[in-house]
Amino acid sequence: MRPVFSLSDRFILTKAFSFSCDARCSHTQARAGTFTTPHGPVHTPRFMPVGTLANVKTVTPAQLATTGAQMVLSNTYHLHLQPGEDIVAEAGGLHRFMGWDGPMLTDSGGFQVFSLSQMRTITEDGVTFKSPKDGRIINIRPETSIQIQNDLGADVIMAFDECPPYPCSRETIKASTDRTWRWLQRCVEAHQRPDQALFGIVQGGVYPDLRTEAAQQLATLDLPGYAIGGVSVGEPPELIETIVKATAPCLPEHKPRYLMGVGTYREMTQAIAAGVDLFDCVIPTRLARHGAALVAGERWNLKNQRFRRDYTPIDAACPCYTCQNFTRAYLCHLIHAKEMLAFTLISIHNITELVRFTQRIREAILGDRFTTEFAHWLAPNAIAADLDAPPS
C-alpha cells in the first residue's frame, strides 16, 4: 500500500526525494519550490538544458555549471543506440560517464521512437522499429525503457508513453492516452531503483477533457512527480496554453510538475502561472549552432553585418562567461570563419539566459511580484519569437 499524504507544503516522496513549496503567487497558480534529489536541490521554476547524448552540445560540464543550470536532461533512446546503457552502467552511471555531478533526468525515449513514423510499429506490447544507425530491429517495451533508465542511473526517469502527432483525431488520441496509462502501470511494476524518481506523463492531445481525465488518473498512483507531454509537436502556442491550463491544476500540488519540450519565454511564463515547475528544450544550443543569441526575449542573428564592428557584449547585463569576455564583433567573426568556438560561446550565453529567466521568475514569486514583473509574457496577446526555427 502506497502512503497517503495530506496537502501541506512539504512531502517526502521517497527517502531520496522531496518537494517543498517555498512561496506562492497570490494571483496565479505559480509557485517557487525546491525539488531535492540525491545529487542536490533544484530550485523551481527552472529551465533544464538538454544533453541528448550525455553531453550538452559544444559545452563542457564545467562551462555548463557556470550557466546556473542545476538539472540536465539526457535521452534514453539515443543512449540506448549509442553507446548502449551497458557501457554507461559499467562506467559508473550517467553522472560519472558524462562528468556532471548535479541532478539529471532521462526521458523515456517515447517521443523519439514515435517520431520514426515510417520506421516503427506500435502494439500493446511496445514499439518495434528499425535502428536509423545500423538497420537492426529493436523492440522497446515499457519494461525495456525502465530497465535502460535504471542502468543509466539518472535521478529522475520518465515512464514510457505514446506521443501522438498533431493534428490527430479524437479517437486516435483517446486510444493512445489509454495505452499510455496501461504502459505507465507496467513501468511502475518494472521500476527497481528507490534512488530514482519515476515520473508519469500526461497525454491527451489538444482535448482538455482527455487531458483532465488522464491527469486525474495518473494522480491516483501517487508518483514522485508528473509531466505534461505531447505538446510542442506542431500545435499553435494558444493550444499549448489551453492544454497546460487544463492539465496542471489536476496534478498533485505537492509534487513537481514538468512541461516537456518547452523553452520559449511566453510558454514557460504562462505554464508557470498554471503551476508548472520544470522545463526542458534544445532551443539554446540549437540556435547557437545557427549563430543566434537570445536577448531579453528576442533572437539575434549574430551573422548579420551590423554586428561586424559592434564591440559590446551580447548583453551587458548578463553575467555569463561569454558576455563578460567577448564582443558581438568577435562572435560575428567566429561565425563567418566557421570556428567551433562560436557555438560554444553562444551556447553558454543562451543557456544562461533561459536559466536566468526562470530564476528571475522564481525571485518574483518569492516577492509576490510575478504578475507585475512578467505582465508582458502573461498577456493573452503576447507573441513569442519563433525560437525553434533556424534564423534566416
PDB file of C-alpha atoms in Angstrom, residues 32-319:
ATOM      1  CA  ALA A  32       8.539  28.720  -6.142  1.00  0.00           C
ATOM      2  CA  GLY A  33       9.722  25.367  -4.864  1.00  0.00           C
ATOM      3  CA  THR A  34      12.687  23.176  -4.015  1.00  0.00           C
ATOM      4  CA  PHE A  35      12.946  19.704  -5.501  1.00  0.00           C
ATOM      5  CA  THR A  36      15.526  17.735  -3.536  1.00  0.00           C
ATOM      6  CA  THR A  37      17.333  14.870  -5.310  1.00  0.00           C
ATOM      7  CA  PRO A  38      20.259  12.563  -4.427  1.00  0.00           C
ATOM      8  CA  HIS A  39      22.567  14.875  -6.415  1.00  0.00           C
ATOM      9  CA  GLY A  40      21.378  18.144  -4.952  1.00  0.00           C
ATOM     10  CA  PRO A  41      18.422  20.541  -4.999  1.00  0.00           C
ATOM     11  CA  VAL A  42      16.627  22.060  -7.967  1.00  0.00           C
ATOM     12  CA  HIS A  43      15.144  25.462  -7.184  1.00  0.00           C
ATOM     13  CA  THR A  44      11.999  25.844  -9.238  1.00  0.00           C
ATOM     14  CA  PRO A  45      10.734  27.163 -11.569  1.00  0.00           C
ATOM     15  CA  ARG A  46      13.779  26.030 -13.538  1.00  0.00           C
ATOM     16  CA  PHE A  47      14.857  25.572 -17.139  1.00  0.00           C
ATOM     17  CA  MET A  48      16.824  22.353 -17.782  1.00  0.00           C
ATOM     18  CA  PRO A  49      19.379  22.195 -20.632  1.00  0.00           C
ATOM     19  CA  VAL A  50      19.221  19.131 -22.861  1.00  0.00           C
ATOM     20  CA  GLY A  51      22.250  16.829 -23.046  1.00  0.00           C
ATOM     21  CA  THR A  52      20.855  14.314 -25.530  1.00  0.00           C
ATOM     22  CA  LEU A  53      23.867  12.012 -25.870  1.00  0.00           C
ATOM     23  CA  ALA A  54      25.268  12.552 -22.366  1.00  0.00           C
ATOM     24  CA  ASN A  55      26.566  15.965 -23.393  1.00  0.00           C
ATOM     25  CA  VAL A  56      25.091  19.422 -23.818  1.00  0.00           C
ATOM     26  CA  LYS A  57      26.254  20.159 -27.349  1.00  0.00           C
ATOM     27  CA  THR A  58      29.542  22.126 -27.585  1.00  0.00           C
ATOM     28  CA  VAL A  59      29.587  22.853 -23.807  1.00  0.00           C
ATOM     29  CA  THR A  60      31.735  21.134 -21.173  1.00  0.00           C
ATOM     30  CA  PRO A  61      30.235  20.211 -17.782  1.00  0.00           C
ATOM     31  CA  ALA A  62      32.436  22.849 -16.128  1.00  0.00           C
ATOM     32  CA  GLN A  63      31.139  25.502 -18.534  1.00  0.00           C
ATOM     33  CA  LEU A  64      27.589  24.268 -18.025  1.00  0.00           C
ATOM     34  CA  ALA A  65      27.902  24.706 -14.264  1.00  0.00           C
ATOM     35  CA  THR A  66      28.683  28.416 -14.746  1.00  0.00           C
ATOM     36  CA  THR A  67      25.345  28.976 -16.532  1.00  0.00           C
ATOM     37  CA  GLY A  68      23.351  28.332 -13.371  1.00  0.00           C
ATOM     38  CA  ALA A  69      21.970  25.067 -14.707  1.00  0.00           C
ATOM     39  CA  GLN A  70      21.027  22.685 -11.916  1.00  0.00           C
ATOM     40  CA  MET A  71      19.329  19.756 -13.643  1.00  0.00           C
ATOM     41  CA  VAL A  72      20.264  18.327 -17.053  1.00  0.00           C
ATOM     42  CA  LEU A  73      18.262  16.048 -19.340  1.00  0.00           C
ATOM     43  CA  SER A  74      19.619  13.134 -21.385  1.00  0.00           C
ATOM     44  CA  ASN A  75      17.866  10.895 -23.897  1.00  0.00           C
ATOM     45  CA  THR A  76      17.192   7.200 -23.334  1.00  0.00           C
ATOM     46  CA  TYR A  77      16.576   6.358 -26.985  1.00  0.00           C
ATOM     47  CA  HIS A  78      19.811   7.879 -28.248  1.00  0.00           C
ATOM     48  CA  LEU A  79      21.938   6.480 -25.424  1.00  0.00           C
ATOM     49  CA  HIS A  80      20.450   3.020 -25.996  1.00  0.00           C
ATOM     50  CA  LEU A  81      21.576   3.184 -29.637  1.00  0.00           C
ATOM     51  CA  GLN A  82      24.972   4.724 -28.823  1.00  0.00           C
ATOM     52  CA  PRO A  83      26.945   3.771 -26.749  1.00  0.00           C
ATOM     53  CA  GLY A  84      24.448   1.462 -25.015  1.00  0.00           C
ATOM     54  CA  GLU A  85      23.242   1.530 -21.421  1.00  0.00           C
ATOM     55  CA  ASP A  86      25.560  -1.359 -20.500  1.00  0.00           C
ATOM     56  CA  ILE A  87      28.622   0.768 -21.244  1.00  0.00           C
ATOM     57  CA  VAL A  88      27.198   3.711 -19.271  1.00  0.00           C
ATOM     58  CA  ALA A  89      26.476   1.410 -16.321  1.00  0.00           C
ATOM     59  CA  GLU A  90      29.979  -0.100 -16.460  1.00  0.00           C
ATOM     60  CA  ALA A  91      31.404   3.434 -16.416  1.00  0.00           C
ATOM     61  CA  GLY A  92      29.644   4.108 -13.121  1.00  0.00           C
ATOM     62  CA  GLY A  93      26.384   5.546 -14.379  1.00  0.00           C
ATOM     63  CA  LEU A  94      25.423   8.600 -16.365  1.00  0.00           C
ATOM     64  CA  HIS A  95      26.704  11.162 -13.858  1.00  0.00           C
ATOM     65  CA  ARG A  96      30.209   9.751 -13.837  1.00  0.00           C
ATOM     66  CA  PHE A  97      30.161   8.901 -17.550  1.00  0.00           C
ATOM     67  CA  MET A  98      29.499  12.498 -18.619  1.00  0.00           C
ATOM     68  CA  GLY A  99      31.193  14.227 -15.676  1.00  0.00           C
ATOM     69  CA  TRP A 100      28.090  16.008 -14.339  1.00  0.00           C
ATOM     70  CA  ASP A 101      27.562  15.759 -10.574  1.00  0.00           C
ATOM     71  CA  GLY A 102      24.248  17.630 -10.417  1.00  0.00           C
ATOM     72  CA  PRO A 103      20.712  16.290 -10.755  1.00  0.00           C
ATOM     73  CA  MET A 104      19.861  14.520 -14.013  1.00  0.00           C
ATOM     74  CA  LEU A 105      16.715  13.384 -15.812  1.00  0.00           C
ATOM     75  CA  THR A 106      16.330  10.870 -18.630  1.00  0.00           C
ATOM     76  CA  ASP A 107      13.287  10.859 -20.873  1.00  0.00           C
ATOM     77  CA  SER A 108      11.719   7.535 -21.786  1.00  0.00           C
ATOM     78  CA  GLY A 109      12.606   7.561 -25.481  1.00  0.00           C
ATOM     79  CA  GLY A 110       8.928   7.596 -26.385  1.00  0.00           C
ATOM     80  CA  PHE A 111       8.997  10.888 -28.287  1.00  0.00           C
ATOM     81  CA  GLN A 112      11.978   9.838 -30.420  1.00  0.00           C
ATOM     82  CA  VAL A 113      10.537   6.394 -31.152  1.00  0.00           C
ATOM     83  CA  PHE A 114       7.178   7.774 -32.201  1.00  0.00           C
ATOM     84  CA  SER A 115       8.800  10.399 -34.413  1.00  0.00           C
ATOM     85  CA  LEU A 116      10.060   7.496 -36.535  1.00  0.00           C
ATOM     86  CA  SER A 117       6.626   7.233 -38.123  1.00  0.00           C
ATOM     87  CA  GLN A 118       7.880   5.409 -41.223  1.00  0.00           C
ATOM     88  CA  MET A 119      10.131   3.037 -39.317  1.00  0.00           C
ATOM     89  CA  ARG A 120       8.148   1.716 -36.358  1.00  0.00           C
ATOM     90  CA  THR A 121       5.173  -0.447 -35.395  1.00  0.00           C
ATOM     91  CA  ILE A 122       3.128   0.164 -32.245  1.00  0.00           C
ATOM     92  CA  THR A 123       1.360  -2.653 -30.421  1.00  0.00           C
ATOM     93  CA  GLU A 124       0.032  -3.087 -26.908  1.00  0.00           C
ATOM     94  CA  ASP A 125       3.305  -4.788 -26.007  1.00  0.00           C
ATOM     95  CA  GLY A 126       5.516  -1.884 -27.075  1.00  0.00           C
ATOM     96  CA  VAL A 127       7.196  -0.424 -30.143  1.00  0.00           C
ATOM     97  CA  THR A 128       9.304  -2.172 -32.759  1.00  0.00           C
ATOM     98  CA  PHE A 129      11.478  -0.057 -35.015  1.00  0.00           C
ATOM     99  CA  LYS A 130      14.458  -0.179 -37.309  1.00  0.00           C
ATOM    100  CA  SER A 131      17.553   1.484 -35.924  1.00  0.00           C
ATOM    101  CA  PRO A 132      18.461   4.531 -38.042  1.00  0.00           C
ATOM    102  CA  LYS A 133      22.109   3.814 -37.194  1.00  0.00           C
ATOM    103  CA  ASP A 134      22.613   0.238 -38.359  1.00  0.00           C
ATOM    104  CA  GLY A 135      19.222  -1.035 -39.516  1.00  0.00           C
ATOM    105  CA  ARG A 136      18.807  -3.632 -36.762  1.00  0.00           C
ATOM    106  CA  ILE A 137      15.321  -4.292 -35.441  1.00  0.00           C
ATOM    107  CA  ILE A 138      14.791  -3.014 -31.892  1.00  0.00           C
ATOM    108  CA  ASN A 139      11.831  -3.626 -29.604  1.00  0.00           C
ATOM    109  CA  ILE A 140      11.219  -1.249 -26.717  1.00  0.00           C
ATOM    110  CA  ARG A 141       8.540  -2.148 -24.215  1.00  0.00           C
ATOM    111  CA  PRO A 142       7.637  -0.126 -21.125  1.00  0.00           C
ATOM    112  CA  GLU A 143       9.727  -2.578 -19.104  1.00  0.00           C
ATOM    113  CA  THR A 144      12.642  -2.134 -21.522  1.00  0.00           C
ATOM    114  CA  SER A 145      12.583   1.653 -21.212  1.00  0.00           C
ATOM    115  CA  ILE A 146      12.631   1.419 -17.407  1.00  0.00           C
ATOM    116  CA  GLN A 147      15.442  -1.143 -17.438  1.00  0.00           C
ATOM    117  CA  ILE A 148      17.520   1.100 -19.713  1.00  0.00           C
ATOM    118  CA  GLN A 149      16.916   4.095 -17.457  1.00  0.00           C
ATOM    119  CA  ASN A 150      17.684   2.063 -14.329  1.00  0.00           C
ATOM    120  CA  ASP A 151      21.028   1.190 -15.920  1.00  0.00           C
ATOM    121  CA  LEU A 152      21.717   4.798 -16.944  1.00  0.00           C
ATOM    122  CA  GLY A 153      21.128   5.901 -13.354  1.00  0.00           C
ATOM    123  CA  ALA A 154      19.647   9.410 -13.661  1.00  0.00           C
ATOM    124  CA  ASP A 155      17.892  10.887 -10.627  1.00  0.00           C
ATOM    125  CA  VAL A 156      14.550  11.239 -12.432  1.00  0.00           C
ATOM    126  CA  ILE A 157      13.308   8.779 -15.036  1.00  0.00           C
ATOM    127  CA  MET A 158      10.232   9.027 -17.235  1.00  0.00           C
ATOM    128  CA  ALA A 159       7.513   6.480 -17.917  1.00  0.00           C
ATOM    129  CA  PHE A 160       7.303   5.102 -21.456  1.00  0.00           C
ATOM    130  CA  ASP A 161       4.425   6.809 -23.242  1.00  0.00           C
ATOM    131  CA  GLU A 162       2.879   7.112 -26.669  1.00  0.00           C
ATOM    132  CA  CYS A 163       3.307  10.594 -28.086  1.00  0.00           C
ATOM    133  CA  PRO A 164       0.781  11.085 -30.917  1.00  0.00           C
ATOM    134  CA  PRO A 165       1.356  13.718 -33.614  1.00  0.00           C
ATOM    135  CA  TYR A 166      -0.602  16.892 -34.249  1.00  0.00           C
ATOM    136  CA  PRO A 167      -3.164  17.007 -35.751  1.00  0.00           C
ATOM    137  CA  CYS A 168      -4.785  13.739 -34.755  1.00  0.00           C
ATOM    138  CA  SER A 169      -8.373  12.521 -34.427  1.00  0.00           C
ATOM    139  CA  ARG A 170     -10.010  12.357 -31.021  1.00  0.00           C
ATOM    140  CA  GLU A 171     -10.448   8.599 -31.391  1.00  0.00           C
ATOM    141  CA  THR A 172      -6.752   8.107 -32.056  1.00  0.00           C
ATOM    142  CA  ILE A 173      -5.782  10.366 -29.148  1.00  0.00           C
ATOM    143  CA  LYS A 174      -8.160   8.553 -26.805  1.00  0.00           C
ATOM    144  CA  ALA A 175      -6.717   5.152 -27.713  1.00  0.00           C
ATOM    145  CA  SER A 176      -3.173   6.490 -27.360  1.00  0.00           C
ATOM    146  CA  THR A 177      -3.892   8.057 -23.971  1.00  0.00           C
ATOM    147  CA  ASP A 178      -5.443   4.848 -22.674  1.00  0.00           C
ATOM    148  CA  ARG A 179      -2.409   2.876 -23.832  1.00  0.00           C
ATOM    149  CA  THR A 180      -0.082   5.347 -22.107  1.00  0.00           C
ATOM    150  CA  TRP A 181      -1.982   4.698 -18.853  1.00  0.00           C
ATOM    151  CA  ARG A 182      -1.628   0.923 -19.220  1.00  0.00           C
ATOM    152  CA  TRP A 183       2.054   1.295 -20.064  1.00  0.00           C
ATOM    153  CA  LEU A 184       2.565   3.516 -17.017  1.00  0.00           C
ATOM    154  CA  GLN A 185       1.287   0.785 -14.727  1.00  0.00           C
ATOM    155  CA  ARG A 186       3.785  -1.618 -16.294  1.00  0.00           C
ATOM    156  CA  CYS A 187       6.560   0.954 -15.798  1.00  0.00           C
ATOM    157  CA  VAL A 188       5.686   1.249 -12.105  1.00  0.00           C
ATOM    158  CA  GLU A 189       5.893  -2.520 -11.720  1.00  0.00           C
ATOM    159  CA  ALA A 190       9.223  -2.701 -13.578  1.00  0.00           C
ATOM    160  CA  HIS A 191      10.948   0.141 -11.722  1.00  0.00           C
ATOM    161  CA  GLN A 192      13.631  -1.297  -9.418  1.00  0.00           C
ATOM    162  CA  ARG A 193      15.674   1.595  -8.008  1.00  0.00           C
ATOM    163  CA  PRO A 194      14.464   3.595  -4.983  1.00  0.00           C
ATOM    164  CA  ASP A 195      17.189   6.179  -5.645  1.00  0.00           C
ATOM    165  CA  GLN A 196      15.424   7.133  -8.897  1.00  0.00           C
ATOM    166  CA  ALA A 197      12.120   9.015  -9.043  1.00  0.00           C
ATOM    167  CA  LEU A 198       9.708   7.739 -11.715  1.00  0.00           C
ATOM    168  CA  PHE A 199       7.535  10.487 -13.236  1.00  0.00           C
ATOM    169  CA  GLY A 200       4.332   9.722 -15.121  1.00  0.00           C
ATOM    170  CA  ILE A 201       3.421  11.571 -18.314  1.00  0.00           C
ATOM    171  CA  VAL A 202       0.007  13.055 -19.082  1.00  0.00           C
ATOM    172  CA  GLN A 203      -1.077  12.716 -22.703  1.00  0.00           C
ATOM    173  CA  GLY A 204      -4.411  13.601 -24.298  1.00  0.00           C
ATOM    174  CA  GLY A 205      -3.591  15.690 -27.345  1.00  0.00           C
ATOM    175  CA  VAL A 206      -5.367  19.032 -27.640  1.00  0.00           C
ATOM    176  CA  TYR A 207      -8.539  17.793 -25.942  1.00  0.00           C
ATOM    177  CA  PRO A 208      -8.839  19.387 -22.464  1.00  0.00           C
ATOM    178  CA  ASP A 209     -11.292  16.782 -21.187  1.00  0.00           C
ATOM    179  CA  LEU A 210      -8.963  13.929 -22.141  1.00  0.00           C
ATOM    180  CA  ARG A 211      -6.052  15.769 -20.507  1.00  0.00           C
ATOM    181  CA  THR A 212      -8.037  16.323 -17.318  1.00  0.00           C
ATOM    182  CA  GLU A 213      -9.151  12.703 -17.191  1.00  0.00           C
ATOM    183  CA  ALA A 214      -5.605  11.433 -17.789  1.00  0.00           C
ATOM    184  CA  ALA A 215      -4.104  13.742 -15.144  1.00  0.00           C
ATOM    185  CA  GLN A 216      -6.630  12.689 -12.534  1.00  0.00           C
ATOM    186  CA  GLN A 217      -5.997   9.037 -13.354  1.00  0.00           C
ATOM    187  CA  LEU A 218      -2.218   9.388 -13.068  1.00  0.00           C
ATOM    188  CA  ALA A 219      -2.546  11.229  -9.767  1.00  0.00           C
ATOM    189  CA  THR A 220      -4.070   8.108  -8.176  1.00  0.00           C
ATOM    190  CA  LEU A 221      -0.689   6.359  -8.433  1.00  0.00           C
ATOM    191  CA  ASP A 222       0.963   8.875  -6.088  1.00  0.00           C
ATOM    192  CA  LEU A 223       4.152   9.067  -8.159  1.00  0.00           C
ATOM    193  CA  PRO A 224       7.131  11.255  -7.129  1.00  0.00           C
ATOM    194  CA  GLY A 225       6.367  13.702  -9.950  1.00  0.00           C
ATOM    195  CA  TYR A 226       4.323  14.289 -13.085  1.00  0.00           C
ATOM    196  CA  ALA A 227       4.994  15.582 -16.587  1.00  0.00           C
ATOM    197  CA  ILE A 228       2.815  17.088 -19.282  1.00  0.00           C
ATOM    198  CA  GLY A 229       3.848  15.512 -22.578  1.00  0.00           C
ATOM    199  CA  GLY A 230       2.693  15.600 -26.170  1.00  0.00           C
ATOM    200  CA  VAL A 231       2.955  19.386 -26.531  1.00  0.00           C
ATOM    201  CA  SER A 232       5.187  21.404 -28.829  1.00  0.00           C
ATOM    202  CA  VAL A 233       4.624  18.807 -31.565  1.00  0.00           C
ATOM    203  CA  GLY A 234       3.266  21.251 -34.131  1.00  0.00           C
ATOM    204  CA  GLU A 235       0.249  22.805 -32.451  1.00  0.00           C
ATOM    205  CA  PRO A 236      -0.017  26.620 -32.159  1.00  0.00           C
ATOM    206  CA  PRO A 237       1.062  28.308 -28.892  1.00  0.00           C
ATOM    207  CA  GLU A 238      -2.540  29.094 -27.955  1.00  0.00           C
ATOM    208  CA  LEU A 239      -3.339  25.384 -27.811  1.00  0.00           C
ATOM    209  CA  ILE A 240      -0.280  24.686 -25.659  1.00  0.00           C
ATOM    210  CA  GLU A 241      -1.549  27.269 -23.182  1.00  0.00           C
ATOM    211  CA  THR A 242      -5.011  25.657 -23.192  1.00  0.00           C
ATOM    212  CA  ILE A 243      -3.526  22.196 -22.633  1.00  0.00           C
ATOM    213  CA  VAL A 244      -1.359  23.320 -19.723  1.00  0.00           C
ATOM    214  CA  LYS A 245      -4.146  25.278 -18.043  1.00  0.00           C
ATOM    215  CA  ALA A 246      -6.435  22.237 -18.253  1.00  0.00           C
ATOM    216  CA  THR A 247      -3.810  19.770 -17.032  1.00  0.00           C
ATOM    217  CA  ALA A 248      -1.615  21.336 -14.348  1.00  0.00           C
ATOM    218  CA  PRO A 249      -4.370  22.033 -11.774  1.00  0.00           C
ATOM    219  CA  CYS A 250      -5.366  18.336 -11.891  1.00  0.00           C
ATOM    220  CA  LEU A 251      -1.889  17.190 -10.861  1.00  0.00           C
ATOM    221  CA  PRO A 252      -0.982  16.865  -7.163  1.00  0.00           C
ATOM    222  CA  GLU A 253       0.157  20.233  -5.850  1.00  0.00           C
ATOM    223  CA  HIS A 254       2.670  18.569  -3.542  1.00  0.00           C
ATOM    224  CA  LYS A 255       4.672  17.030  -6.386  1.00  0.00           C
ATOM    225  CA  PRO A 256       6.912  18.642  -9.041  1.00  0.00           C
ATOM    226  CA  ARG A 257       5.279  19.289 -12.419  1.00  0.00           C
ATOM    227  CA  TYR A 258       7.328  19.170 -15.602  1.00  0.00           C
ATOM    228  CA  LEU A 259       6.318  20.522 -19.032  1.00  0.00           C
ATOM    229  CA  MET A 260       8.281  18.529 -21.595  1.00  0.00           C
ATOM    230  CA  GLY A 261       9.979  20.071 -24.614  1.00  0.00           C
ATOM    231  CA  VAL A 262       9.056  23.707 -23.955  1.00  0.00           C
ATOM    232  CA  GLY A 263      11.584  26.526 -23.571  1.00  0.00           C
ATOM    233  CA  THR A 264      10.229  29.788 -25.020  1.00  0.00           C
ATOM    234  CA  TYR A 265       9.744  32.814 -22.795  1.00  0.00           C
ATOM    235  CA  ARG A 266       5.992  33.118 -23.292  1.00  0.00           C
ATOM    236  CA  GLU A 267       5.171  29.441 -22.968  1.00  0.00           C
ATOM    237  CA  MET A 268       7.289  28.981 -19.852  1.00  0.00           C
ATOM    238  CA  THR A 269       5.824  32.081 -18.178  1.00  0.00           C
ATOM    239  CA  GLN A 270       2.248  31.080 -18.858  1.00  0.00           C
ATOM    240  CA  ALA A 271       2.914  27.477 -17.797  1.00  0.00           C
ATOM    241  CA  ILE A 272       4.459  28.727 -14.543  1.00  0.00           C
ATOM    242  CA  ALA A 273       1.302  30.767 -13.970  1.00  0.00           C
ATOM    243  CA  ALA A 274      -0.632  27.479 -14.260  1.00  0.00           C
ATOM    244  CA  GLY A 275       1.601  25.801 -11.659  1.00  0.00           C
ATOM    245  CA  VAL A 276       4.376  24.138 -13.700  1.00  0.00           C
ATOM    246  CA  ASP A 277       7.865  23.866 -12.180  1.00  0.00           C
ATOM    247  CA  LEU A 278      10.325  22.357 -14.693  1.00  0.00           C
ATOM    248  CA  PHE A 279      11.060  22.818 -18.407  1.00  0.00           C
ATOM    249  CA  ASP A 280      13.485  21.464 -20.988  1.00  0.00           C
ATOM    250  CA  CYS A 281      14.231  22.339 -24.579  1.00  0.00           C
ATOM    251  CA  VAL A 282      17.038  22.153 -27.150  1.00  0.00           C
ATOM    252  CA  ILE A 283      16.464  25.797 -28.139  1.00  0.00           C
ATOM    253  CA  PRO A 284      19.556  27.434 -26.557  1.00  0.00           C
ATOM    254  CA  THR A 285      22.161  25.157 -28.149  1.00  0.00           C
ATOM    255  CA  ARG A 286      20.291  24.635 -31.421  1.00  0.00           C
ATOM    256  CA  LEU A 287      20.035  28.367 -32.001  1.00  0.00           C
ATOM    257  CA  ALA A 288      23.688  28.799 -31.038  1.00  0.00           C
ATOM    258  CA  ARG A 289      24.720  26.375 -33.786  1.00  0.00           C
ATOM    259  CA  HIS A 290      22.932  28.687 -36.223  1.00  0.00           C
ATOM    260  CA  GLY A 291      24.705  31.752 -34.847  1.00  0.00           C
ATOM    261  CA  ALA A 292      21.684  33.094 -32.964  1.00  0.00           C
ATOM    262  CA  ALA A 293      21.656  34.573 -29.464  1.00  0.00           C
ATOM    263  CA  LEU A 294      18.739  35.012 -27.065  1.00  0.00           C
ATOM    264  CA  VAL A 295      18.487  38.520 -25.638  1.00  0.00           C
ATOM    265  CA  ALA A 296      15.603  39.709 -23.456  1.00  0.00           C
ATOM    266  CA  GLY A 297      13.027  37.631 -25.290  1.00  0.00           C
ATOM    267  CA  GLU A 298      14.413  38.283 -28.753  1.00  0.00           C
ATOM    268  CA  ARG A 299      16.538  36.221 -31.121  1.00  0.00           C
ATOM    269  CA  TRP A 300      19.530  37.974 -32.642  1.00  0.00           C
ATOM    270  CA  ASN A 301      21.274  36.618 -35.699  1.00  0.00           C
ATOM    271  CA  LEU A 302      24.923  37.377 -34.944  1.00  0.00           C
ATOM    272  CA  LYS A 303      25.887  36.620 -38.542  1.00  0.00           C
ATOM    273  CA  ASN A 304      24.342  39.910 -39.607  1.00  0.00           C
ATOM    274  CA  GLN A 305      26.686  42.571 -40.915  1.00  0.00           C
ATOM    275  CA  ARG A 306      25.506  45.096 -38.324  1.00  0.00           C
ATOM    276  CA  PHE A 307      27.477  43.175 -35.708  1.00  0.00           C
ATOM    277  CA  ARG A 308      30.839  43.223 -37.555  1.00  0.00           C
ATOM    278  CA  ARG A 309      32.021  46.370 -35.737  1.00  0.00           C
ATOM    279  CA  ASP A 310      29.879  46.075 -32.632  1.00  0.00           C
ATOM    280  CA  TYR A 311      32.353  45.931 -29.750  1.00  0.00           C
ATOM    281  CA  THR A 312      29.799  45.456 -26.976  1.00  0.00           C
ATOM    282  CA  PRO A 313      28.822  42.157 -25.331  1.00  0.00           C
ATOM    283  CA  ILE A 314      25.711  40.264 -26.401  1.00  0.00           C
ATOM    284  CA  ASP A 315      24.021  41.552 -23.241  1.00  0.00           C
ATOM    285  CA  ALA A 316      25.854  43.907 -20.890  1.00  0.00           C
ATOM    286  CA  ALA A 317      23.605  42.797 -18.010  1.00  0.00           C
ATOM    287  CA  CYS A 318      24.373  39.094 -18.480  1.00  0.00           C
ATOM    288  CA  PRO A 319      26.927  37.572 -16.069  1.00  0.00           C
TER     289      PRO A 319
END
